[in-house]
């Protein structure tokens, strides 16, 4: 796709995160930005149950094409519940629960992600305002609450397939994501 600079971060809990950057991003101008939440199954094992792998690739490509931007790879597997509980949630989904219901049955929050680390990473990289690649309103809100100006929202739709259609529909209907899936259903 192009040449990226890879930065490593370790947060206060010892968890390690990565940032991929292209070009000069600390000049005060809004930066094309993607906050990607880790998904071992989608990013690495090509699972079709979600859209994470294709979204990762599309975001990386968009940043390379723009010649300036940042992708934060955040270790928030399973929306922050971790790999083992995500696999448990998948088992409940195989038995008919949707993604939100499965988390609740496990006694876990719908979304356990915390974006403080992301805001800190952006600050360290000299980024104070972003053009954010996302369909998730909560992500935009979280960043602006943490003092990062979100000047624009750019949709990121990739990797839709018959196996993840219910997952995407649940995101649209129960988590308020801008996916157009609700209208298409
Ligand atoms: N708990 C849980 N997490 C999942 C499930 N499927 C994918 N994930 C995780 O969801 C995270 C991605 O979040 P999404 O809600 O798909 O998308 P988003 O990052 O909030 O929104 P976008 O910025 O629009 O991509 C990754 O950490 C995945 O591991 C699932 O069925 N249950
Ligand atoms: Zn995924």
mmCIF file of N, CA and C in Angstrom, residues 61-172:
data_model
loop_
_atom_site.group_PDB
_atom_site.id
_atom_site.type_symbol
_atom_site.label_atom_id
_atom_site.label_comp_id
_atom_site.label_asym_id
_atom_site.label_seq_id
_atom_site.Cartn_x
_atom_site.Cartn_y
_atom_site.Cartn_z
ATOM 1 N N UNK A 61 -5.338 1.484 3.430
ATOM 2 C CA UNK A 61 -5.238 1.924 2.034
ATOM 3 C C UNK A 61 -5.600 3.406 1.899
ATOM 4 N N UNK A 62 -6.664 3.826 2.596
ATOM 5 C CA UNK A 62 -7.099 5.227 2.504
ATOM 6 C C UNK A 62 -5.996 6.161 3.009
ATOM 7 N N UNK A 63 -5.337 5.759 4.088
ATOM 8 C CA UNK A 63 -4.267 6.587 4.669
ATOM 9 C C UNK A 63 -3.055 6.625 3.735
ATOM 10 N N UNK A 64 -2.728 5.466 3.157
ATOM 11 C CA UNK A 64 -1.602 5.418 2.207
ATOM 12 C C UNK A 64 -1.896 6.286 0.987
ATOM 13 N N UNK A 65 -3.128 6.210 0.480
ATOM 14 C CA UNK A 65 -3.505 6.978 -0.710
ATOM 15 C C UNK A 65 -3.454 8.479 -0.415
ATOM 16 N N UNK A 66 -3.934 8.844 0.765
ATOM 17 C CA UNK A 66 -3.914 10.255 1.161
ATOM 18 C C UNK A 66 -2.476 10.761 1.370
ATOM 19 N N UNK A 67 -1.575 9.845 1.724
ATOM 20 C CA UNK A 67 -0.175 10.228 1.944
ATOM 21 C C UNK A 67 0.038 10.911 3.277
ATOM 22 N N UNK A 68 -0.962 10.861 4.130
ATOM 23 C CA UNK A 68 -0.847 11.489 5.447
ATOM 24 C C UNK A 68 -1.958 10.927 6.330
ATOM 25 N N UNK A 69 -1.605 10.433 7.485
ATOM 26 C CA UNK A 69 -2.644 9.924 8.369
ATOM 27 C C UNK A 69 -2.092 9.000 9.434
ATOM 28 N N UNK A 70 -3.024 8.522 10.275
ATOM 29 C CA UNK A 70 -2.616 7.639 11.370
ATOM 30 C C UNK A 70 -3.661 6.547 11.602
ATOM 31 N N UNK A 71 -3.165 5.349 11.819
ATOM 32 C CA UNK A 71 -4.032 4.235 12.197
ATOM 33 C C UNK A 71 -3.574 3.735 13.561
ATOM 34 N N UNK A 72 -4.467 3.818 14.534
ATOM 35 C CA UNK A 72 -4.148 3.279 15.856
ATOM 36 C C UNK A 72 -4.675 1.853 15.920
ATOM 37 N N UNK A 73 -3.798 0.922 16.227
ATOM 38 C CA UNK A 73 -4.228 -0.466 16.406
ATOM 39 C C UNK A 73 -4.319 -0.695 17.915
ATOM 40 N N UNK A 74 -5.573 -0.678 18.395
ATOM 41 C CA UNK A 74 -5.834 -0.685 19.838
ATOM 42 C C UNK A 74 -6.161 -2.101 20.307
ATOM 43 N N UNK A 75 -5.549 -2.504 21.404
ATOM 44 C CA UNK A 75 -5.706 -3.872 21.899
ATOM 45 C C UNK A 75 -6.988 -3.973 22.730
ATOM 46 N N UNK A 76 -8.102 -3.828 22.008
ATOM 47 C CA UNK A 76 -9.423 -3.847 22.650
ATOM 48 C C UNK A 76 -10.222 -5.016 22.081
ATOM 49 N N UNK A 77 -9.599 -6.182 22.063
ATOM 50 C CA UNK A 77 -10.241 -7.370 21.479
ATOM 51 C C UNK A 77 -11.681 -7.544 21.983
ATOM 52 N N UNK A 78 -12.557 -7.889 21.064
ATOM 53 C CA UNK A 78 -13.943 -8.168 21.441
ATOM 54 C C UNK A 78 -14.658 -6.983 22.062
ATOM 55 N N UNK A 79 -14.411 -5.791 21.514
ATOM 56 C CA UNK A 79 -14.959 -4.550 22.099
ATOM 57 C C UNK A 79 -14.564 -4.426 23.570
ATOM 58 N N UNK A 80 -13.373 -4.918 23.878
ATOM 59 C CA UNK A 80 -12.824 -4.726 25.217
ATOM 60 C C UNK A 80 -13.064 -5.882 26.173
ATOM 61 N N UNK A 81 -13.805 -6.923 25.747
ATOM 62 C CA UNK A 81 -14.057 -8.033 26.698
ATOM 63 C C UNK A 81 -12.988 -9.119 26.605
ATOM 64 N N UNK A 82 -12.171 -9.060 25.559
ATOM 65 C CA UNK A 82 -11.092 -10.052 25.413
ATOM 66 C C UNK A 82 -11.498 -11.218 24.522
ATOM 67 N N UNK A 83 -10.490 -11.966 24.102
ATOM 68 C CA UNK A 83 -10.714 -13.037 23.120
ATOM 69 C C UNK A 83 -11.564 -14.187 23.671
ATOM 70 N N UNK A 84 -11.270 -14.606 24.901
ATOM 71 C CA UNK A 84 -11.969 -15.785 25.438
ATOM 72 C C UNK A 84 -13.467 -15.493 25.589
ATOM 73 N N UNK A 85 -13.790 -14.322 26.142
ATOM 74 C CA UNK A 85 -15.217 -13.995 26.291
ATOM 75 C C UNK A 85 -15.870 -13.728 24.930
ATOM 76 N N UNK A 86 -15.104 -13.238 23.948
ATOM 77 C CA UNK A 86 -15.697 -13.076 22.610
ATOM 78 C C UNK A 86 -16.050 -14.452 22.032
ATOM 79 N N UNK A 87 -15.180 -15.422 22.245
ATOM 80 C CA UNK A 87 -15.473 -16.780 21.748
ATOM 81 C C UNK A 87 -16.698 -17.344 22.470
ATOM 82 N N UNK A 88 -16.792 -17.075 23.777
ATOM 83 C CA UNK A 88 -18.001 -17.502 24.522
ATOM 84 C C UNK A 88 -19.244 -16.822 23.932
ATOM 85 N N UNK A 89 -19.098 -15.535 23.598
ATOM 86 C CA UNK A 89 -20.231 -14.798 23.014
ATOM 87 C C UNK A 89 -20.587 -15.382 21.644
ATOM 88 N N UNK A 90 -19.586 -15.767 20.879
ATOM 89 C CA UNK A 90 -19.857 -16.392 19.574
ATOM 90 C C UNK A 90 -20.673 -17.674 19.745
ATOM 91 N N UNK A 91 -20.353 -18.454 20.798
ATOM 92 C CA UNK A 91 -21.093 -19.699 21.031
ATOM 93 C C UNK A 91 -22.560 -19.381 21.315
ATOM 94 N N UNK A 92 -22.806 -18.315 22.101
ATOM 95 C CA UNK A 92 -24.198 -17.920 22.377
ATOM 96 C C UNK A 92 -24.873 -17.407 21.100
ATOM 97 N N UNK A 93 -24.097 -16.742 20.247
ATOM 98 C CA UNK A 93 -24.670 -16.266 18.978
ATOM 99 C C UNK A 93 -25.036 -17.446 18.081
ATOM 100 N N UNK A 94 -24.220 -18.497 18.114
ATOM 101 C CA UNK A 94 -24.554 -19.695 17.325
ATOM 102 C C UNK A 94 -25.875 -20.290 17.800
ATOM 103 N N UNK A 95 -26.204 -20.043 19.090
ATOM 104 C CA UNK A 95 -27.473 -20.552 19.636
ATOM 105 C C UNK A 95 -28.607 -19.537 19.488
ATOM 106 N N UNK A 96 -28.370 -18.441 18.765
ATOM 107 C CA UNK A 96 -29.471 -17.534 18.425
ATOM 108 C C UNK A 96 -29.391 -16.117 18.981
ATOM 109 N N UNK A 97 -28.495 -15.844 19.924
ATOM 110 C CA UNK A 97 -28.410 -14.485 20.490
ATOM 111 C C UNK A 97 -27.734 -13.540 19.493
ATOM 112 N N UNK A 98 -28.080 -12.239 19.570
ATOM 113 C CA UNK A 98 -27.309 -11.292 18.762
ATOM 114 C C UNK A 98 -26.096 -10.840 19.566
ATOM 115 N N UNK A 99 -25.258 -9.979 18.985
ATOM 116 C CA UNK A 99 -23.983 -9.640 19.642
ATOM 117 C C UNK A 99 -24.198 -8.949 20.985
ATOM 118 N N UNK A 100 -25.208 -8.086 21.061
ATOM 119 C CA UNK A 100 -25.466 -7.358 22.303
ATOM 120 C C UNK A 100 -26.002 -8.315 23.370
ATOM 121 N N UNK A 101 -27.005 -9.109 22.992
ATOM 122 C CA UNK A 101 -27.627 -10.059 23.916
ATOM 123 C C UNK A 101 -26.593 -11.058 24.452
ATOM 124 N N UNK A 102 -25.713 -11.535 23.577
ATOM 125 C CA UNK A 102 -24.707 -12.528 23.993
ATOM 126 C C UNK A 102 -23.816 -11.943 25.085
ATOM 127 N N UNK A 103 -23.355 -10.700 24.903
ATOM 128 C CA UNK A 103 -22.530 -10.064 25.946
ATOM 129 C C UNK A 103 -23.291 -9.965 27.256
ATOM 130 N N UNK A 104 -24.564 -9.571 27.156
ATOM 131 C CA UNK A 104 -25.367 -9.394 28.385
ATOM 132 C C UNK A 104 -25.547 -10.710 29.111
ATOM 133 N N UNK A 105 -25.773 -11.785 28.362
ATOM 134 C CA UNK A 105 -25.953 -13.092 29.011
ATOM 135 C C UNK A 105 -24.697 -13.531 29.744
ATOM 136 N N UNK A 106 -23.551 -13.012 29.292
ATOM 137 C CA UNK A 106 -22.285 -13.333 29.970
ATOM 138 C C UNK A 106 -22.014 -12.373 31.138
ATOM 139 N N UNK A 107 -22.957 -11.432 31.341
ATOM 140 C CA UNK A 107 -22.783 -10.464 32.429
ATOM 141 C C UNK A 107 -21.769 -9.388 32.076
ATOM 142 N N UNK A 108 -21.595 -9.154 30.772
ATOM 143 C CA UNK A 108 -20.584 -8.192 30.318
ATOM 144 C C UNK A 108 -21.256 -6.993 29.650
ATOM 145 N N UNK A 109 -20.574 -5.830 29.649
ATOM 146 C CA UNK A 109 -21.168 -4.652 28.988
ATOM 147 C C UNK A 109 -21.272 -4.842 27.475
ATOM 148 N N UNK A 110 -22.189 -4.095 26.852
ATOM 149 C CA UNK A 110 -22.341 -4.181 25.393
ATOM 150 C C UNK A 110 -21.028 -3.790 24.716
ATOM 151 N N UNK A 111 -20.391 -2.783 25.272
ATOM 152 C CA UNK A 111 -19.138 -2.286 24.691
ATOM 153 C C UNK A 111 -18.266 -1.825 25.852
ATOM 154 N N UNK A 112 -17.158 -2.529 26.066
ATOM 155 C CA UNK A 112 -16.297 -2.242 27.227
ATOM 156 C C UNK A 112 -15.068 -1.414 26.840
ATOM 157 N N UNK A 113 -15.095 -0.810 25.671
ATOM 158 C CA UNK A 113 -13.905 -0.082 25.228
ATOM 159 C C UNK A 113 -13.726 1.256 25.937
ATOM 160 N N UNK A 114 -12.469 1.617 26.102
ATOM 161 C CA UNK A 114 -12.092 2.876 26.741
ATOM 162 C C UNK A 114 -11.109 3.535 25.767
ATOM 163 N N UNK A 115 -11.407 4.771 25.377
ATOM 164 C CA UNK A 115 -10.577 5.414 24.351
ATOM 165 C C UNK A 115 -9.538 6.370 24.930
ATOM 166 N N UNK A 116 -9.335 6.322 26.243
ATOM 167 C CA UNK A 116 -8.344 7.234 26.839
ATOM 168 C C UNK A 116 -6.947 6.982 26.278
ATOM 169 N N UNK A 117 -6.615 5.706 26.108
ATOM 170 C CA UNK A 117 -5.300 5.369 25.552
ATOM 171 C C UNK A 117 -5.163 5.932 24.133
ATOM 172 N N UNK A 118 -6.244 5.835 23.359
ATOM 173 C CA UNK A 118 -6.199 6.356 21.978
ATOM 174 C C UNK A 118 -5.937 7.861 21.987
ATOM 175 N N UNK A 119 -6.637 8.585 22.865
ATOM 176 C CA UNK A 119 -6.461 10.035 22.924
ATOM 177 C C UNK A 119 -5.027 10.378 23.348
ATOM 178 N N UNK A 120 -4.499 9.613 24.291
ATOM 179 C CA UNK A 120 -3.113 9.815 24.757
ATOM 180 C C UNK A 120 -2.129 9.568 23.613
ATOM 181 N N UNK A 121 -2.348 8.496 22.873
ATOM 182 C CA UNK A 121 -1.448 8.167 21.754
ATOM 183 C C UNK A 121 -1.467 9.290 20.722
ATOM 184 N N UNK A 122 -2.659 9.791 20.411
ATOM 185 C CA UNK A 122 -2.758 10.877 19.428
ATOM 186 C C UNK A 122 -2.003 12.106 19.931
ATOM 187 N N UNK A 123 -2.144 12.388 21.218
ATOM 188 C CA UNK A 123 -1.468 13.556 21.799
ATOM 189 C C UNK A 123 0.050 13.404 21.658
ATOM 190 N N UNK A 124 0.538 12.219 21.975
ATOM 191 C CA UNK A 124 1.985 11.973 21.886
ATOM 192 C C UNK A 124 2.474 12.116 20.436
ATOM 193 N N UNK A 125 1.619 11.725 19.502
ATOM 194 C CA UNK A 125 1.989 11.825 18.076
ATOM 195 C C UNK A 125 1.800 13.247 17.537
ATOM 196 N N UNK A 126 1.289 14.142 18.369
ATOM 197 C CA UNK A 126 1.122 15.541 17.952
ATOM 198 C C UNK A 126 -0.152 15.804 17.177
ATOM 199 N N UNK A 127 -1.131 14.881 17.317
ATOM 200 C CA UNK A 127 -2.398 15.031 16.590
ATOM 201 C C UNK A 127 -3.455 15.592 17.533
ATOM 202 N N UNK A 128 -4.003 16.759 17.208
ATOM 203 C CA UNK A 128 -5.035 17.320 18.094
ATOM 204 C C UNK A 128 -6.394 17.388 17.412
ATOM 205 N N UNK A 129 -6.431 17.224 16.079
ATOM 206 C CA UNK A 129 -7.746 17.180 15.437
ATOM 207 C C UNK A 129 -7.731 16.141 14.320
ATOM 208 N N UNK A 130 -8.889 15.453 14.175
ATOM 209 C CA UNK A 130 -8.926 14.289 13.277
ATOM 210 C C UNK A 130 -10.118 14.321 12.330
ATOM 211 N N UNK A 131 -9.898 13.708 11.181
ATOM 212 C CA UNK A 131 -10.979 13.352 10.260
ATOM 213 C C UNK A 131 -11.108 11.841 10.446
ATOM 214 N N UNK A 132 -12.189 11.424 11.087
ATOM 215 C CA UNK A 132 -12.248 10.055 11.594
ATOM 216 C C UNK A 132 -12.970 9.095 10.652
ATOM 217 N N UNK A 133 -12.275 8.001 10.341
ATOM 218 C CA UNK A 133 -12.875 6.925 9.539
ATOM 219 C C UNK A 133 -13.653 6.012 10.479
ATOM 220 N N UNK A 134 -14.959 6.100 10.465
ATOM 221 C CA UNK A 134 -15.767 5.256 11.361
ATOM 222 C C UNK A 134 -17.245 5.328 10.991
ATOM 223 N N UNK A 135 -17.985 4.307 11.431
ATOM 224 C CA UNK A 135 -19.449 4.341 11.338
ATOM 225 C C UNK A 135 -20.060 4.414 12.734
ATOM 226 N N UNK A 136 -19.203 4.545 13.748
ATOM 227 C CA UNK A 136 -19.640 4.400 15.136
ATOM 228 C C UNK A 136 -19.720 5.759 15.842
ATOM 229 N N UNK A 137 -20.932 6.235 16.106
ATOM 230 C CA UNK A 137 -21.071 7.537 16.758
ATOM 231 C C UNK A 137 -20.416 7.601 18.143
ATOM 232 N N UNK A 138 -20.418 6.472 18.871
ATOM 233 C CA UNK A 138 -19.844 6.467 20.228
ATOM 234 C C UNK A 138 -18.340 6.739 20.193
ATOM 235 N N UNK A 139 -17.701 6.283 19.141
ATOM 236 C CA UNK A 139 -16.255 6.487 19.001
ATOM 237 C C UNK A 139 -15.949 7.972 18.807
ATOM 238 N N UNK A 140 -16.775 8.634 17.992
ATOM 239 C CA UNK A 140 -16.589 10.071 17.758
ATOM 240 C C UNK A 140 -16.809 10.848 19.049
ATOM 241 N N UNK A 141 -17.886 10.491 19.744
ATOM 242 C CA UNK A 141 -18.225 11.179 20.994
ATOM 243 C C UNK A 141 -17.108 11.000 22.020
ATOM 244 N N UNK A 142 -16.620 9.753 22.133
ATOM 245 C CA UNK A 142 -15.575 9.467 23.127
ATOM 246 C C UNK A 142 -14.336 10.309 22.846
ATOM 247 N N UNK A 143 -13.944 10.391 21.594
ATOM 248 C CA UNK A 143 -12.742 11.171 21.277
ATOM 249 C C UNK A 143 -12.934 12.643 21.593
ATOM 250 N N UNK A 144 -14.092 13.197 21.188
ATOM 251 C CA UNK A 144 -14.247 14.631 21.469
ATOM 252 C C UNK A 144 -14.361 14.894 22.969
ATOM 253 N N UNK A 145 -14.992 13.952 23.715
ATOM 254 C CA UNK A 145 -15.035 14.108 25.174
ATOM 255 C C UNK A 145 -13.627 14.118 25.774
ATOM 256 N N UNK A 146 -12.701 13.445 25.098
ATOM 257 C CA UNK A 146 -11.321 13.360 25.609
ATOM 258 C C UNK A 146 -10.431 14.480 25.059
ATOM 259 N N UNK A 147 -11.054 15.448 24.386
ATOM 260 C CA UNK A 147 -10.297 16.628 23.962
ATOM 261 C C UNK A 147 -9.680 16.549 22.572
ATOM 262 N N UNK A 148 -10.045 15.524 21.801
ATOM 263 C CA UNK A 148 -9.554 15.436 20.424
ATOM 264 C C UNK A 148 -10.670 15.962 19.519
ATOM 265 N N UNK A 149 -10.398 17.013 18.757
ATOM 266 C CA UNK A 149 -11.436 17.588 17.892
ATOM 267 C C UNK A 149 -11.685 16.667 16.699
ATOM 268 N N UNK A 150 -12.967 16.324 16.488
ATOM 269 C CA UNK A 150 -13.313 15.504 15.318
ATOM 270 C C UNK A 150 -13.938 16.452 14.296
ATOM 271 N N UNK A 151 -13.187 16.805 13.257
ATOM 272 C CA UNK A 151 -13.661 17.823 12.313
ATOM 273 C C UNK A 151 -14.546 17.213 11.226
ATOM 274 N N UNK A 152 -14.421 15.905 11.032
ATOM 275 C CA UNK A 152 -15.184 15.257 9.954
ATOM 276 C C UNK A 152 -15.314 13.779 10.270
ATOM 277 N N UNK A 153 -16.420 13.176 9.784
ATOM 278 C CA UNK A 153 -16.598 11.729 9.921
ATOM 279 C C UNK A 153 -16.647 11.146 8.510
ATOM 280 N N UNK A 154 -15.766 10.167 8.262
ATOM 281 C CA UNK A 154 -15.743 9.531 6.944
ATOM 282 C C UNK A 154 -16.227 8.089 7.106
ATOM 283 N N UNK A 155 -17.252 7.677 6.364
ATOM 284 C CA UNK A 155 -17.751 6.304 6.518
ATOM 285 C C UNK A 155 -16.696 5.276 6.118
ATOM 286 N N UNK A 156 -16.765 4.113 6.754
ATOM 287 C CA UNK A 156 -15.821 3.042 6.416
ATOM 288 C C UNK A 156 -16.599 1.742 6.281
ATOM 289 N N UNK A 157 -17.024 1.471 5.073
ATOM 290 C CA UNK A 157 -17.794 0.248 4.838
ATOM 291 C C UNK A 157 -16.990 -0.668 3.944
ATOM 292 N N UNK A 158 -16.744 -1.880 4.440
ATOM 293 C CA UNK A 158 -15.962 -2.849 3.680
ATOM 294 C C UNK A 158 -16.278 -4.233 4.217
ATOM 295 N N UNK A 159 -16.171 -5.232 3.366
ATOM 296 C CA UNK A 159 -16.252 -6.608 3.840
ATOM 297 C C UNK A 159 -17.630 -7.068 4.257
ATOM 298 N N UNK A 160 -18.689 -6.500 3.652
ATOM 299 C CA UNK A 160 -20.025 -6.988 3.991
ATOM 300 C C UNK A 160 -20.263 -8.299 3.249
ATOM 301 N N UNK A 161 -20.779 -9.304 3.954
ATOM 302 C CA UNK A 161 -20.990 -10.621 3.330
ATOM 303 C C UNK A 161 -22.164 -11.321 4.017
ATOM 304 N N UNK A 162 -22.666 -12.410 3.458
ATOM 305 C CA UNK A 162 -23.852 -13.054 4.060
ATOM 306 C C UNK A 162 -23.633 -13.526 5.495
ATOM 307 N N UNK A 163 -22.391 -13.817 5.876
ATOM 308 C CA UNK A 163 -22.122 -14.322 7.232
ATOM 309 C C UNK A 163 -22.121 -13.219 8.290
ATOM 310 N N UNK A 164 -21.894 -11.969 7.869
ATOM 311 C CA UNK A 164 -21.864 -10.902 8.883
ATOM 312 C C UNK A 164 -23.057 -9.954 8.769
ATOM 313 N N UNK A 165 -24.066 -10.336 7.978
ATOM 314 C CA UNK A 165 -25.186 -9.409 7.784
ATOM 315 C C UNK A 165 -25.951 -9.159 9.091
ATOM 316 N N UNK A 166 -26.144 -10.201 9.921
ATOM 317 C CA UNK A 166 -26.837 -9.996 11.193
ATOM 318 C C UNK A 166 -26.000 -9.162 12.156
ATOM 319 N N UNK A 167 -24.710 -9.409 12.148
ATOM 320 C CA UNK A 167 -23.787 -8.637 12.999
ATOM 321 C C UNK A 167 -23.867 -7.148 12.641
ATOM 322 N N UNK A 168 -23.880 -6.855 11.336
ATOM 323 C CA UNK A 168 -23.937 -5.451 10.905
ATOM 324 C C UNK A 168 -25.307 -4.849 11.210
ATOM 325 N N UNK A 169 -26.335 -5.654 11.045
ATOM 326 C CA UNK A 169 -27.684 -5.169 11.343
ATOM 327 C C UNK A 169 -27.813 -4.835 12.833
ATOM 328 N N UNK A 170 -27.251 -5.683 13.684
ATOM 329 C CA UNK A 170 -27.284 -5.421 15.131
ATOM 330 C C UNK A 170 -26.537 -4.135 15.459
ATOM 331 N N UNK A 171 -25.406 -3.913 14.785
ATOM 332 C CA UNK A 171 -24.670 -2.663 15.036
ATOM 333 C C UNK A 171 -25.543 -1.461 14.682
ATOM 334 N N UNK A 172 -26.246 -1.568 13.557
ATOM 335 C CA UNK A 172 -27.078 -0.441 13.115
ATOM 336 C C UNK A 172 -28.275 -0.248 14.042
#
